[in-house]
Short mmCIF file of C-alpha atoms and ligand atoms in Angstrom, two decimals:
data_model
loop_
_atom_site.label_atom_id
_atom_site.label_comp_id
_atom_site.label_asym_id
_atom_site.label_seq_id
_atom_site.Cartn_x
_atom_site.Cartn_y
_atom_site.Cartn_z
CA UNK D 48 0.00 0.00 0.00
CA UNK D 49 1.52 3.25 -1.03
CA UNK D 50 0.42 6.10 1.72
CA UNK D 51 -1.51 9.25 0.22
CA UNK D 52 1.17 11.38 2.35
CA UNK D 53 4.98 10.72 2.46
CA UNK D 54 5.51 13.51 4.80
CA UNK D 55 3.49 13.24 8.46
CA UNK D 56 0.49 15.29 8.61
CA UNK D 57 0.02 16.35 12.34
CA UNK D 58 -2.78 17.74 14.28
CA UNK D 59 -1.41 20.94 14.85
CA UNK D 60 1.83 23.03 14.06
CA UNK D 61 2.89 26.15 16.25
CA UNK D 62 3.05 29.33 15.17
CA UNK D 63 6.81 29.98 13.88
CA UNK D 64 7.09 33.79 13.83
CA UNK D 65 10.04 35.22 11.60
CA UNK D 66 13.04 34.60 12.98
CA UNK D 67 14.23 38.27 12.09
CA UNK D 68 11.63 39.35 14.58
CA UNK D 69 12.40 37.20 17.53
CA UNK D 70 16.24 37.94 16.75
CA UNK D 71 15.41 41.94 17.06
CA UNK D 72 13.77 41.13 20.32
CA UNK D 73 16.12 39.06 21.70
CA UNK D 74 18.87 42.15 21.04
CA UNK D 75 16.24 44.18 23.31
CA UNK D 76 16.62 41.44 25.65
CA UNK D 77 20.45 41.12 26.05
CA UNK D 78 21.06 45.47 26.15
CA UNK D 79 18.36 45.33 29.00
CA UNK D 80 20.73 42.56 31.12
CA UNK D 81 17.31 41.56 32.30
CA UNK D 82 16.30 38.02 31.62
CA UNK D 83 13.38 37.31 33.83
CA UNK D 84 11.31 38.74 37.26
CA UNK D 85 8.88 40.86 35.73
CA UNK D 86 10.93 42.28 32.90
CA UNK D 87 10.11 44.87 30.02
CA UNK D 88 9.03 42.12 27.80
CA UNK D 89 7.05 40.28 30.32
CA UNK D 90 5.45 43.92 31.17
CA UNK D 91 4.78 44.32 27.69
CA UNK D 92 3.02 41.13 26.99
CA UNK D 93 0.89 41.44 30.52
CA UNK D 94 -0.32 44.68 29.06
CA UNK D 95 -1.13 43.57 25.56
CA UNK D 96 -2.64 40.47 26.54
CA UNK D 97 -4.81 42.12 28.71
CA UNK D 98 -6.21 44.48 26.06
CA UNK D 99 -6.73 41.49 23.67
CA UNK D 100 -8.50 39.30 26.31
CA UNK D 101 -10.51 42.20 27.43
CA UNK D 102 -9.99 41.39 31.27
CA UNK D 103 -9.55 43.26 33.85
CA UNK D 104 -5.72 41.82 35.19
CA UNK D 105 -3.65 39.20 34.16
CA UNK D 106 -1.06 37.05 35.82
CA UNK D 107 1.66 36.06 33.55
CA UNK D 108 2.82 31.81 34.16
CA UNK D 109 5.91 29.88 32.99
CA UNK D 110 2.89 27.18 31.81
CA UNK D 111 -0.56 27.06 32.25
CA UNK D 112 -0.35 23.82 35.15
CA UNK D 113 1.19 26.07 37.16
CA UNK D 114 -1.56 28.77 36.89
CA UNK D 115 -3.84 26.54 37.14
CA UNK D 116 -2.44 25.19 40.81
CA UNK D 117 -1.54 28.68 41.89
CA UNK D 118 -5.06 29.69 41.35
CA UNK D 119 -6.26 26.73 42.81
CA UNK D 120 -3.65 27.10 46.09
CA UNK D 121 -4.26 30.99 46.03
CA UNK D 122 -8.26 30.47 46.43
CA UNK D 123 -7.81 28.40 49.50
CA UNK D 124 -9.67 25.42 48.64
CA UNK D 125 -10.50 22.75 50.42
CA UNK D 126 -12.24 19.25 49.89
CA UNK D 127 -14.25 18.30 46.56
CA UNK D 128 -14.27 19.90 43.08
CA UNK D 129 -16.27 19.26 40.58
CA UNK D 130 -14.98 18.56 37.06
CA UNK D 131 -15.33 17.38 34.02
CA UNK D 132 -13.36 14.52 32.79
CA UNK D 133 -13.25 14.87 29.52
CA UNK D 134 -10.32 16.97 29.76
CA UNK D 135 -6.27 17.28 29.46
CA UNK D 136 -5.01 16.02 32.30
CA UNK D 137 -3.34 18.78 34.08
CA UNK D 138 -6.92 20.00 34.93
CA UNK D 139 -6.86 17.04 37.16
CA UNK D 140 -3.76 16.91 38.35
CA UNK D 141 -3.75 20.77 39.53
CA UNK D 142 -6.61 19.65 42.57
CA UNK D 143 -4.65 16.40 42.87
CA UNK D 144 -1.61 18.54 43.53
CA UNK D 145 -3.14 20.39 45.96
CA UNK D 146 -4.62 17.31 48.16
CA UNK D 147 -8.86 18.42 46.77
CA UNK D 148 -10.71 15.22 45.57
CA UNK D 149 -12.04 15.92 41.90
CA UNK D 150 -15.41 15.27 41.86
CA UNK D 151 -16.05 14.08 38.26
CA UNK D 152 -19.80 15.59 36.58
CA UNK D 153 -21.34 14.32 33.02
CA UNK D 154 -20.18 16.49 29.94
CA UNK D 155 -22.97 17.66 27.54
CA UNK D 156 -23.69 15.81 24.55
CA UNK D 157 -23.26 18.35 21.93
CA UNK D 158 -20.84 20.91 23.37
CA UNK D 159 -19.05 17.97 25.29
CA UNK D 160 -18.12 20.82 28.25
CA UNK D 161 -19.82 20.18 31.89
CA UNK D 162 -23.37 19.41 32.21
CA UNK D 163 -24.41 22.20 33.96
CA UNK D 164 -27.68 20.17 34.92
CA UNK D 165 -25.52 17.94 36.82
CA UNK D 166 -23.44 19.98 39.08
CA UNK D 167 -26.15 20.59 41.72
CA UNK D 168 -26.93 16.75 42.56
CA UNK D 169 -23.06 16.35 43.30
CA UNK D 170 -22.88 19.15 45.64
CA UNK D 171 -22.12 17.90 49.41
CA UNK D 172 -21.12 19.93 52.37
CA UNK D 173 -17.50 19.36 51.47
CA UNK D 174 -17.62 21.03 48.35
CA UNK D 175 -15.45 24.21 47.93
CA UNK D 176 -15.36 24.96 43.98
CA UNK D 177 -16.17 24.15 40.51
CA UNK D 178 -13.45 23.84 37.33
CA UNK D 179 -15.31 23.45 34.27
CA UNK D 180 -12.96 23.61 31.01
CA UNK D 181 -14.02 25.60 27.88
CA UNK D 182 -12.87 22.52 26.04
CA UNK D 183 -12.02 22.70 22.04
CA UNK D 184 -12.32 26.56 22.89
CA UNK D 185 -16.22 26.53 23.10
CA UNK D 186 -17.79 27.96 25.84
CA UNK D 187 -19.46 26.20 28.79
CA UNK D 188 -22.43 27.42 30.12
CA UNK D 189 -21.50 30.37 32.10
CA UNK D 190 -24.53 31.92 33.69
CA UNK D 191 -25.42 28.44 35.03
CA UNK D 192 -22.76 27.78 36.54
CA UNK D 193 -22.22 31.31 38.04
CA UNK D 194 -25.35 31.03 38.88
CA UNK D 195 -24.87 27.67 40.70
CA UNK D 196 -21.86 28.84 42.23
CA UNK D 197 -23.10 31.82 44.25
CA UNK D 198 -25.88 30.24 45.30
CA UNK D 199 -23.90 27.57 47.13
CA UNK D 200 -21.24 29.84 47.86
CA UNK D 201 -18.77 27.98 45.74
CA UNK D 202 -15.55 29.43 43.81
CA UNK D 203 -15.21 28.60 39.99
CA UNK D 204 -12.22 28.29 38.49
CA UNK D 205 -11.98 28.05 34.50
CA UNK D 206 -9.95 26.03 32.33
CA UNK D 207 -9.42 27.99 28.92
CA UNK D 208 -6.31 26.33 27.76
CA UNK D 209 -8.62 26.22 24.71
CA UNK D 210 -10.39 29.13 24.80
CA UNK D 211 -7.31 31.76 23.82
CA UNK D 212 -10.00 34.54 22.37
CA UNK D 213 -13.33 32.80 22.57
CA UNK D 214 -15.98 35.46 23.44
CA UNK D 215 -19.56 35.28 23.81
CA UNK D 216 -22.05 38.23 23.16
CA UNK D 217 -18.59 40.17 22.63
CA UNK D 218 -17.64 39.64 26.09
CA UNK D 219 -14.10 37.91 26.65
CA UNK D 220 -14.24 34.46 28.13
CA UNK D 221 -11.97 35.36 30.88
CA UNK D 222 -14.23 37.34 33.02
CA UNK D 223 -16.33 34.89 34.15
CA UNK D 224 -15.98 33.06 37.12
CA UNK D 225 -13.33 33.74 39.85
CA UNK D 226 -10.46 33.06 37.77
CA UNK D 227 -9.59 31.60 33.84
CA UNK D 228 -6.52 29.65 33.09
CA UNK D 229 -5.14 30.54 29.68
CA UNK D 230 -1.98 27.74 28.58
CA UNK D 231 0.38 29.15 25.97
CA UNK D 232 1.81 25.98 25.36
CA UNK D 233 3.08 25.86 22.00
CA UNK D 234 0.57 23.71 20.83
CA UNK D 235 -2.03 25.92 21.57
CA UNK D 236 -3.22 29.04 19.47
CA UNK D 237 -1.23 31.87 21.13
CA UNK D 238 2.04 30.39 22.83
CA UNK D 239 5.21 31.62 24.21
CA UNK D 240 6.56 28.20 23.74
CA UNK D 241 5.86 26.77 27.41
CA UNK D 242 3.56 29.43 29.21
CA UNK D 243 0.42 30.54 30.96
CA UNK D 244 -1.68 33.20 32.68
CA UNK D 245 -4.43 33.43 34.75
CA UNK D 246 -7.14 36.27 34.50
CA UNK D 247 -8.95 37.72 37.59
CA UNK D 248 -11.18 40.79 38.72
CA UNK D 249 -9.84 41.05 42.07
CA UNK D 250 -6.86 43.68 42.27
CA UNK D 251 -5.79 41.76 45.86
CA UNK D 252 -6.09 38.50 44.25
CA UNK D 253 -3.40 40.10 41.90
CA UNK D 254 -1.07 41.11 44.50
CA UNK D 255 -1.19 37.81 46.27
CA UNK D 256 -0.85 35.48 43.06
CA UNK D 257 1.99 37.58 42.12
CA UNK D 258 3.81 37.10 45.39
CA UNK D 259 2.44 33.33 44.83
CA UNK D 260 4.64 32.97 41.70
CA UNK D 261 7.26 34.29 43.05
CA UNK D 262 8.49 32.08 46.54
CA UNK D 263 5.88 34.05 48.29
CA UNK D 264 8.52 36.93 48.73
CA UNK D 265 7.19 40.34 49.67
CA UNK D 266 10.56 42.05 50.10
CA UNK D 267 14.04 41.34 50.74
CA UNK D 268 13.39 40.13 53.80
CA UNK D 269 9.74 38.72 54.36
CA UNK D 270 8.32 35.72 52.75
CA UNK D 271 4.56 35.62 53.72
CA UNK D 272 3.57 32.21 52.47
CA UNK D 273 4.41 28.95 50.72
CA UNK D 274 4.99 29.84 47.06
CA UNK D 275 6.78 28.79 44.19
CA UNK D 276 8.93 29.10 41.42
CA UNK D 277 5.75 30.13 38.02
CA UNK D 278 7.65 32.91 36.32
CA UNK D 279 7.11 33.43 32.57
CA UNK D 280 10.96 34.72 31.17
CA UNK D 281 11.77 37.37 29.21
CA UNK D 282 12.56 35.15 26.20
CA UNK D 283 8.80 33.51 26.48
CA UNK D 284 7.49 36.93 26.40
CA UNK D 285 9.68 37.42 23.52
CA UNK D 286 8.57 34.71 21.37
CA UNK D 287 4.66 35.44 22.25
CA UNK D 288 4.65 39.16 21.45
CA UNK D 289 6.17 37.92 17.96
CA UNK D 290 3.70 35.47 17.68
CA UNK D 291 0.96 37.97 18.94
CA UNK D 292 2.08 40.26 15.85
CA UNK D 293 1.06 37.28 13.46
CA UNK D 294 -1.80 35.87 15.17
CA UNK D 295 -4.93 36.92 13.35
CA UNK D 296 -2.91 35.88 10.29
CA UNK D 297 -3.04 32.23 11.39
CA UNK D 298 -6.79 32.69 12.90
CA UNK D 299 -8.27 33.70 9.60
CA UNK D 300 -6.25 30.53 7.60
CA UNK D 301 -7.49 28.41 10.37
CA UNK D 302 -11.08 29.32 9.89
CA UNK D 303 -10.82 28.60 6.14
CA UNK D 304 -9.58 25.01 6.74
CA UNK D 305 -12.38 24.50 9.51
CA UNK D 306 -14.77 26.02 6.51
CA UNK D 307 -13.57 23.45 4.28
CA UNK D 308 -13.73 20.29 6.71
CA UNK D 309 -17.40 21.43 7.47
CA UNK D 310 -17.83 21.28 3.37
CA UNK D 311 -16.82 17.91 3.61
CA UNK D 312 -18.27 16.69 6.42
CA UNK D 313 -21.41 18.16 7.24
CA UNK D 314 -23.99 16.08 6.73
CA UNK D 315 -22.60 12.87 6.59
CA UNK D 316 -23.96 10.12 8.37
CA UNK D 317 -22.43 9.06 11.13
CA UNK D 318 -19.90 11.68 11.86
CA UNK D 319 -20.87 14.42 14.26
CA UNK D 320 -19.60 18.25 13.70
CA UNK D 321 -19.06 20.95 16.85
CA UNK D 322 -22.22 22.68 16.86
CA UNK D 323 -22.41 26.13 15.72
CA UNK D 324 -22.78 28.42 18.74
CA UNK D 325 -25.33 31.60 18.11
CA UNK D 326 -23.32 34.94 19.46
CA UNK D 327 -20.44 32.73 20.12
CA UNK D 328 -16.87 33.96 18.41
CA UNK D 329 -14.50 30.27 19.20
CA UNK D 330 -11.36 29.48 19.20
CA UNK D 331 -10.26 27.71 16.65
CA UNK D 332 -7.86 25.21 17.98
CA UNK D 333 -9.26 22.40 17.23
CA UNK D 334 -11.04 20.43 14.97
CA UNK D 335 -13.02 17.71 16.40
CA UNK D 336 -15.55 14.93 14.39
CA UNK D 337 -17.14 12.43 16.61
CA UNK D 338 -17.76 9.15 14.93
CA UNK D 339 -20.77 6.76 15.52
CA UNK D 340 -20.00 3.48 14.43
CA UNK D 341 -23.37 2.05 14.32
CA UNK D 342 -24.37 5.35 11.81
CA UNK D 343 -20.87 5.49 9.82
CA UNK D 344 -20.34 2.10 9.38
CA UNK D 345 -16.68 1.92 11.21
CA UNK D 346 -15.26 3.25 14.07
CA UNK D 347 -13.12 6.15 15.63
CA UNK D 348 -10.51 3.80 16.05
CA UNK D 349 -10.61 2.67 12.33
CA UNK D 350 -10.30 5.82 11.17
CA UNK D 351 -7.19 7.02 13.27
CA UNK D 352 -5.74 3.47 11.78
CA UNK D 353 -6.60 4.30 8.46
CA UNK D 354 -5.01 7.57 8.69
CA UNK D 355 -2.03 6.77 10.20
CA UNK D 356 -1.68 4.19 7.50
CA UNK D 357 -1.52 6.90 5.12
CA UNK D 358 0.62 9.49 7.82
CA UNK D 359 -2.08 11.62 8.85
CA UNK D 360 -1.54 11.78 12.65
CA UNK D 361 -5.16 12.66 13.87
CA UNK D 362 -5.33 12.34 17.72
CA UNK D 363 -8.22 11.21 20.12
CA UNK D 364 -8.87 14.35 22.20
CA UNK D 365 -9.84 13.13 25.05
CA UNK D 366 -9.13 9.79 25.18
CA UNK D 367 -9.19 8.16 27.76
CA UNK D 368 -10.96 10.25 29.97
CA UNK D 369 -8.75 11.87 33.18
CA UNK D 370 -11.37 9.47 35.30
CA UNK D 371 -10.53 6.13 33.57
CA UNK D 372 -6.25 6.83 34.67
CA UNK D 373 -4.72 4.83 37.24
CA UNK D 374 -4.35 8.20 40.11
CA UNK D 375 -8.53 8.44 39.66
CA UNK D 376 -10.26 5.41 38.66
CA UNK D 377 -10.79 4.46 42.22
CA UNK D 378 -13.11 7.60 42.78
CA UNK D 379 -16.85 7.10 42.84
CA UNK D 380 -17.23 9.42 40.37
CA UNK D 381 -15.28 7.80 37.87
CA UNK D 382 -17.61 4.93 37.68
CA UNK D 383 -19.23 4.73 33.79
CA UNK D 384 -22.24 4.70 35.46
CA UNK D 385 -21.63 8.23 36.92
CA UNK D 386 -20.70 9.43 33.33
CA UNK D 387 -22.39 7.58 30.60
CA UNK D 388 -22.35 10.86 27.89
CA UNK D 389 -18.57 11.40 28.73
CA UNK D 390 -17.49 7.55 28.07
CA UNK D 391 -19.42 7.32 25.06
CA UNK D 392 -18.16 10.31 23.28
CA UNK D 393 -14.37 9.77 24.48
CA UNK D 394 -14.81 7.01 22.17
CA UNK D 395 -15.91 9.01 19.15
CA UNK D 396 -13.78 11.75 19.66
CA UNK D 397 -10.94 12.21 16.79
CA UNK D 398 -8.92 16.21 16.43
CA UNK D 399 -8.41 16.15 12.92
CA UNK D 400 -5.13 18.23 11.45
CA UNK D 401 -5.40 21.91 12.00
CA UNK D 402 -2.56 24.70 11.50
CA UNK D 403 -2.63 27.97 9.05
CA UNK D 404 -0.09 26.35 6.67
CA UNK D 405 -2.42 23.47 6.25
CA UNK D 406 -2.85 22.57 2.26
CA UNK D 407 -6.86 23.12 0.80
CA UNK D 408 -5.37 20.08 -1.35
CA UNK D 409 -4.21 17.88 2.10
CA UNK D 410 -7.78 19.26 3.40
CA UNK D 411 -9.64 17.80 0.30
CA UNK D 412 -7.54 14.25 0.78
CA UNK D 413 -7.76 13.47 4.49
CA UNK D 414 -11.60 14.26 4.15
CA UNK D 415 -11.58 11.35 0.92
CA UNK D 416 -9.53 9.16 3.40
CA UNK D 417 -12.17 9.69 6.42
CA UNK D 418 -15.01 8.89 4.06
CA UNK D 419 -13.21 5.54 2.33
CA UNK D 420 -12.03 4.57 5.94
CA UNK D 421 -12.65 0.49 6.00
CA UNK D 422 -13.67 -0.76 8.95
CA UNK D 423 -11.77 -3.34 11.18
CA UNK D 424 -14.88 -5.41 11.38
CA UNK D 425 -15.78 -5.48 7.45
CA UNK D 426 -12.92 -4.55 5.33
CA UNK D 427 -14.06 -2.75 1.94
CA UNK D 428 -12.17 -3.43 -1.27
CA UNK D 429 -8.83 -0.24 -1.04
CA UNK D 430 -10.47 2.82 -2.63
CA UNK D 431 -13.93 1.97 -2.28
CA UNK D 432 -15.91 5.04 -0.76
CA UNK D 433 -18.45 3.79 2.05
CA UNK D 434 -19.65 7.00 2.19
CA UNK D 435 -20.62 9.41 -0.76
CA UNK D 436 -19.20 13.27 0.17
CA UNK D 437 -22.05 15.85 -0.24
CA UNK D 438 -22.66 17.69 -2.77
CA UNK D 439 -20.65 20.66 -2.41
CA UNK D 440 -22.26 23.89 -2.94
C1 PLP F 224 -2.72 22.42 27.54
C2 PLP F 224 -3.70 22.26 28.60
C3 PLP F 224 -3.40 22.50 29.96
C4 PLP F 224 -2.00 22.68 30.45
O1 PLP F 224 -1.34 23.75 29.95
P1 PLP F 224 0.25 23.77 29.94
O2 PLP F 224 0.52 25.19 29.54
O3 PLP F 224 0.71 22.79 28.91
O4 PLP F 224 0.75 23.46 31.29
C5 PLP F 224 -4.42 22.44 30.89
N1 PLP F 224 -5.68 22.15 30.54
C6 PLP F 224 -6.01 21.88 29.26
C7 PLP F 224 -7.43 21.58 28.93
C8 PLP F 224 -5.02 21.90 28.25
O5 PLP F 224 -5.37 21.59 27.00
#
C-alpha cells in the first residue's frame, strides 16, 4: 500500500514567527541585562494580553499547570471539586496537587463541556469549587454555573487552555468566574513556547498570586507564604509578542480550513460536527468529528488506523478520559455509570489536522480518506468510498 502522504500530517503546528523578529527582540533582551522577574518584555506582553482578552488583570505563568495550581492554592480550597473529565489532564492533576478530591460531573452531549444540569446533585457539604474547562475553545455554560456557584457559595475556576480569544455576546471568556486559566503551550493558538496566565477581577487577588509565583517573597526580607517558582521569562514573552504580531494571520487561515472540513463533512452520516454556537466567536484550535460506528459504518478507532496508515496523525482528544487513569479510577465518580455521555463520546472523539499552513489540497484528501475509511470489522475493497461526500455547494 503506497500512503496518500509521504511527509506526516500532524494535528497541529505552532506558530513559527520570523526569525528576524524574535532575533530583534532578543537584542532588546540582552542590552536590557534583564532576563526574567517581571521584565520589560514580560510587562509588555501582561499589558497587551490584557487588552486582547478584554480582562480586567492578568497574571503572567511559565505554563498554564502552574496557573492553574496557583489559582487553585491561592483560592484556598478545600475538599471536593467538581470537574469534568473529559479533559487534558493537568486540569486534574492541579486539585490532585493540591490534596482536593475531583469530583467528576457528566459532559454535555453536543458541546461535550460540563453538564451544567448535573453539578447541583453532586454538591455535598464538602464542596469548595467548581473547574469546568471551555474545552475545544467553546464555551461552557457560564450563567449556570455562576449562577450555581453563588448560590452555594462555591468558587469557579476556569480552564481555557482552549479558549485563547473565545468570546460570547462580545464579552471575553476570561471574566467569568473567579479566575480563567489561559496555557500558551506551544501547541495551543497563542504560545510563548511553554507558558500561561491566569485572568482575575480582584486587584488583591493580583497582589497575592503575584507574590504566589514568586516564593511568596514580599521584600528582601519577608516571605509571607508557601509559594513557588511560576515565572514566565523574558525570552517567552519574547517569542509570544512575535507570535501575537502574526496571530490573526493564522486565525483567519485556520477558519478557512475548519470552513472546508465542514464542506466535507457536514452532513454525513455518522460523523458528528461541533455545533455552531449563536453569538459565540470560538477558538479555533481544534477540529473535532465524533464518529458513531453504528451510523458510519466503522469506528473512531478505524479511522485514526486508516489515517495513520496513510501518515495523517489525527489524535483522540480526550481519550481516555482523566477518570478512567490509574491516580482516579478508584473515585466514585469515575464509575461509567456516573458518566455515561462522557465515556461514550471519548470514544468518538478524533482532532483532525489543524494549523494555518495546512494545504486546501491535504484538506480535500484526508476528508476522501475519512469517508473511504474500512472498517476493522468489514474490510471494503482499497479505494472503495463507504460514504458518498455531499454535494458541495
Ligand atoms: C494544555 C492544557 C493545559 C496545560 O497547559 P500547559 O501550559 O501545557 O501546562 C491544561 N488544561 C487543558 C485543557 C489543556 O489543554
Amino acid at each position: 500500500m503506497v500512503a496518500v502522504f509521504d511527509q506526516p500530517i500532524y494535528v497541529t503546528r505552532p506558530i513559527l514567527p520570523d526569525l528576524g523578529l524574535v532575533t530583534e527582540k532578543l537584542e532588546q533582551i540582552w542590552a536590557a541585562q534583564w532576563l526574567t522577574n517581571g521584565g520589560g518584555q514580560h510587562n509588555l506582553l501582561e499589558a497587551r494580553l490584557r487588552e486582547r482578552l478584554a480582562v480586567p488583570y492578568l497574571a503572567l505563568f511559565n505554563n498554564g499547570t502552574n496557573a492553574l495550581m496557583a489559582a487553585v492554592d491561592c483560592l484556598g480550597l478545600s475538599g471536593e471539586v467538581i470537574t469534568t473529565p473529559f479533559t487534558f489532564v493537568a486540569t486534574t492533576h492541579s486539585l490532585a496537587q493540591n490534596g482536593l478530591v475531583p469530583v467528576f460531573c457528566d459532559v454535555d452531549q453536543s458541546t461535550m463541556n460540563i453538564d451544567a444540569t448535573r453539578i447541583e446533585s453532586l454538591i455535598t457539604p464538602r464542596t469548595t469549587a467548581i473547574m469546568p474547562v471551555h474545552v475545544y475553545g467553546m464555551p461552557c455554560d457560564v450563567g449556570r454555573i455562576d449562577a450555581i456557584a453563588r448560590q452555594h457559595r462555591l468558587r469557579v475556576i476556569y480552564d481555557a487552555a482552549h479558549a485563547f480569544g473565545t468570546e460570547i455576546d462580545g464579552v471575553g471568556i476570561g471574566t467569568f468566574g473567579d479566575v480563567t486559566m489561559f496555557s500558551f503551550h506551544a501547541t495551543k493558538t497563542f504560545h510563548t513556547v511553554e507558558g500561561g496566565a491566569l485572568a482575575f477581577a480582584d486587584p488583591e487577588f493580583k497582589q497575592r498570586i503575584e507574590r504566589y509565583k514568586n516564593f511568596g517573597i514580599c521584600d528582601e526580607e519577608t516571605v509571607s507564604m508557601v509559594g513557588f517558582n511560576g515565572k514566565l521569562n523574558e525570552l517567552q514573552a519574547a517569542v509570544g509578542l512575535t507570535v501575537l504580531d502574526c496571530l490573526d494571520d493564522e486565525l483567519a487561515k485556520r477558519r478557512n480550513i475548519i470552513r472546508l472540513y465542514r464542506d466535507h463533512l457536514s452532513g454525513v452520516d455518522g460523523i458528528e460536527l461541533a455545533p455552531l454556537m449563536p453569538g459565540v466567536v470560538s477558538n479555533p484550535s481544534y477540529f473535532v468529528i465524533r464518529v458513531d460506528e453504528a451510523a458510519f459504518g466503522c469506528g473512531r478507532d478505524d479511522v485514526y488506523g486508516f489515517l495513520r496508515e496513510h501518515n495523517v496523525f489525527a489524535r483522540k482528544y480526550f481519550y481516555p478520559l482523566c477518570s478512567e487513569f490509574g491516580p482516579y479510577r478508584h473515585l466514585p465518580s469515575s464509575s461509567a455509570e456516573n458518566l455515561p455521555v462522557a465515556t461514550r463520546i471519548a470514544r468518538q472523539v478524533l482532532a483532525l489536522p489543524l494549523y494555518g499552513a495546512l494545504a486546501e489540497s491535504h484538506v480535500d484528501r484526508i476528508c476522501e480518506l475519512i469517508l473511504s475509511a474500512p472498517s476493522g470489522r468489514r474490510p471494503l475493497p482499497t479505494g472503495e468510498a463507504r460514504h458518498q461526500p455531499p454535494v458541495l455547494v
